[in-house]
Amino acid sequence: MTMRPIRIIGDPVLRTPAEPVTSFDAELRALVTDLMDTLLGAPGRAGVAAPQIGVGAQVFVYDADGHRGHMVNPTLELSEEIQNDDEGCLSIPGLYFPTPRALHATAHGFDQHGEPLTIPGSGFLARALQHETDHLAGRLYVDTLRGDARRRALREIRAGRFDSPSRRG
């Protein structure tokens, strides 16, 4: 089992769009395994994207609402219906804010062997699919916040008021 360290906000890899995967090979399968080990290696995690472990590839894993898997090179179809629940991120530990997301999302992409894959999701799974796909575009959930929630989030981040590993004793 290889649990990789999660990159924290401020690391440029989190703000850099990931490259599409072009080789569905042993290296990709090892990355998917490392991502899944990282996801399942600590309780309460719903997803991990490759940039969060320092890899600029369009790959993520998820474990949400009883659904577990991975996706390579995802694209999303989103409903117009919105949910506005609290959302957090492993890369901004300890901060949670109400974050608007589509209530339903369908992710299209590929599995680690290059086979087409479609993942429909509602509620929490839809939120996880959107959150992880955003990571692949160099976006964090705080980028979607508006108004007072955005101001509070940015204030907390600037003040370093999140549970950063570098701040732990």
mmCIF file of N, CA and C in Angstrom, residues 1 3 36-43 45:
data_model
loop_
_atom_site.group_PDB
_atom_site.id
_atom_site.type_symbol
_atom_site.label_atom_id
_atom_site.label_comp_id
_atom_site.label_asym_id
_atom_site.label_seq_id
_atom_site.Cartn_x
_atom_site.Cartn_y
_atom_site.Cartn_z
ATOM 1 N N MET A 1 0.846 -1.185 0.000
ATOM 2 C CA MET A 1 0.000 0.000 0.000
ATOM 3 C C MET A 1 0.885 1.241 0.000
ATOM 4 N N MET A 3 0.471 5.100 0.359
ATOM 5 C CA MET A 3 -0.271 6.334 0.621
ATOM 6 C C MET A 3 0.644 7.510 0.329
ATOM 7 N N MET A 36 -5.829 5.262 -5.185
ATOM 8 C CA MET A 36 -6.821 4.528 -4.393
ATOM 9 C C MET A 36 -6.276 4.228 -2.998
ATOM 10 N N ASP A 37 -4.998 3.863 -2.893
ATOM 11 C CA ASP A 37 -4.389 3.633 -1.579
ATOM 12 C C ASP A 37 -4.432 4.909 -0.739
ATOM 13 N N THR A 38 -4.185 6.048 -1.376
ATOM 14 C CA THR A 38 -4.203 7.337 -0.686
ATOM 15 C C THR A 38 -5.625 7.685 -0.249
ATOM 16 N N LEU A 39 -6.583 7.396 -1.099
ATOM 17 C CA LEU A 39 -7.989 7.659 -0.780
ATOM 18 C C LEU A 39 -8.447 6.807 0.398
ATOM 19 N N LEU A 40 -8.168 5.521 0.335
ATOM 20 C CA LEU A 40 -8.688 4.592 1.339
ATOM 21 C C LEU A 40 -7.820 4.505 2.585
ATOM 22 N N GLY A 41 -6.640 5.127 2.552
ATOM 23 C CA GLY A 41 -5.708 5.036 3.661
ATOM 24 C C GLY A 41 -6.056 5.883 4.864
ATOM 25 N N ALA A 42 -7.043 6.750 4.732
ATOM 26 C CA ALA A 42 -7.486 7.579 5.855
ATOM 27 C C ALA A 42 -9.010 7.690 5.782
ATOM 28 N N PRO A 43 -9.685 7.682 6.911
ATOM 29 C CA PRO A 43 -11.147 7.743 6.906
ATOM 30 C C PRO A 43 -11.666 9.095 6.432
ATOM 31 N N ARG A 45 -12.448 10.239 3.401
ATOM 32 C CA ARG A 45 -12.068 10.793 2.097
ATOM 33 C C ARG A 45 -13.053 10.336 1.029
#
